[in-house]
Amino acid sequence: MGVRATVKDRVLSGMQPSGALHIGNWMGALDNWVQIQDVFDSYFMVADYHSLTTGYHDTRDLPQKVLDMVIDWLAAGLDPERSIIFRQSMVPEHAELHLLLSMITPLGWLERVPSYKEKLKELAQRDIHTYGFLGYPVLQSADIVLYQADKVPVGQDQVPHVELTREIVRRFNGLYGEVLVEPEAVLTEARVLPGLDGKKMSKSYGNTLSLGESQDSVKQKIRTMVTDPARIRRQDPGHPEVCPVFSLHKVFSDPKTVQEIEESCRQAAIGCVDCKSLLASAINVKLDPIRERRLMWQSQPERVEEILHEGARSAAELAHGTLNAVKDAMHLKPQPLNGNSW
Ligand code: TRP
Ligand code: SF4
């Protein structure tokens, strides 16, 4: 398996289909994907199977969520000419490799993954004491090794999953021979954006700005944003380091503006109203091209579906080869490439 036609390292990453994205998703992960798509041989996956581990109760809105998220990927600049964009459930090899890897993964390894106990607690009201939820990182391992990915760009919370993948790979290769590639996590620069209320920006807190937010809505929402709580009157000096408006300036405004705001805030030379209006303009300038592309993709959902079909076809080609090498190494019967009708 070692020799490969391409020179570039291969990258695979995934996101659960949460529907339309917010600027925190964009700056936290998506923009990084857009930047690296030329540097690596890139595979970006809609992890719809993973979304079932916590959301199996009602799956009716899944198709819409997948579509909305992929539209935002494309709007943000992921380019199907330069990377493979696909949906996990359209490539059946993920399910089959998951099964095979599950045979060699000790329960203890899964129970020890930090996100397991955390999520059980966090989502205590949903019943996720399921086989599938425990196996979440095995499925993720299958995603990664199917494409023999060298690198997996992820946030800090996902690093234990990549570590587990490495352990599963070593175990597999030890048992059956050197077939699988050991991947490496590449930490995406931790850029957690504050939401309108100052807490971490998150859909579940309802404190987000979406990628498709209109210009007026951006202005209006930023106007309601919390600021330095100690700055009550206009003449009170502010503390930008505790102000969520300032944190967003650091992401969206140019360095010179950021420095000016920092100084004038401390001297009470700028008021929060003006500071926020500068921020809204900076965000709007960055969102303008995205909004435009988003409208374009929204008007042609069939084209988006086609991109997912083409992506699945390319992904399956590679995935099929790996799966057959795995089955061969395990003395199982390989399969001809016929099942995939995309
Ligand atoms: N678990 C990841 C998350 O929630 C999504 C994901 C699924 C993923 N499969 C993957 C990420 C493979 C990287 C590689 O963010
Ligand atoms: Fe925050 Fe800006 Fe007001 Fe300073 S001037 S407290 S940075 S909103």
Coordinates of C-alpha atoms in Angstrom, one line a residue, residues 21 30 33 44-45 47 52 61 63 106-107 113 120 126 136 149 195 208 214 231 244 290 305 320-321 329:
L21 CA -22.9 27.5 9.6
L30 CA -13.8 25.9 7.6
W33 CA -9.9 23.8 5.1
F44 CA -13.7 16.9 3.1
M45 CA -16.6 14.8 4.4
A47 CA -20.2 13.1 8.7
L52 CA -26.9 9.7 14.1
D61 CA -34.3 17.3 8.6
P63 CA -31.2 16.1 4.0
P106 CA -11.0 -3.0 23.0
L107 CA -13.9 -1.6 24.9
V113 CA -11.9 8.6 25.3
L120 CA -22.9 11.3 28.1
R126 CA -31.1 12.3 25.3
Y136 CA -18.2 7.0 17.5
A149 CA -4.8 10.1 5.2
G195 CA -21.0 34.9 20.6
T208 CA -24.4 33.3 16.6
S214 CA -27.8 40.0 6.0
R231 CA -17.8 50.4 31.2
P244 CA -16.2 40.2 23.3
I290 CA -19.6 34.7 0.8
E305 CA -26.2 17.3 -5.1
H320 CA -12.7 0.6 -2.2
G321 CA -9.0 -0.1 -2.7
A329 CA -5.2 -9.1 4.8

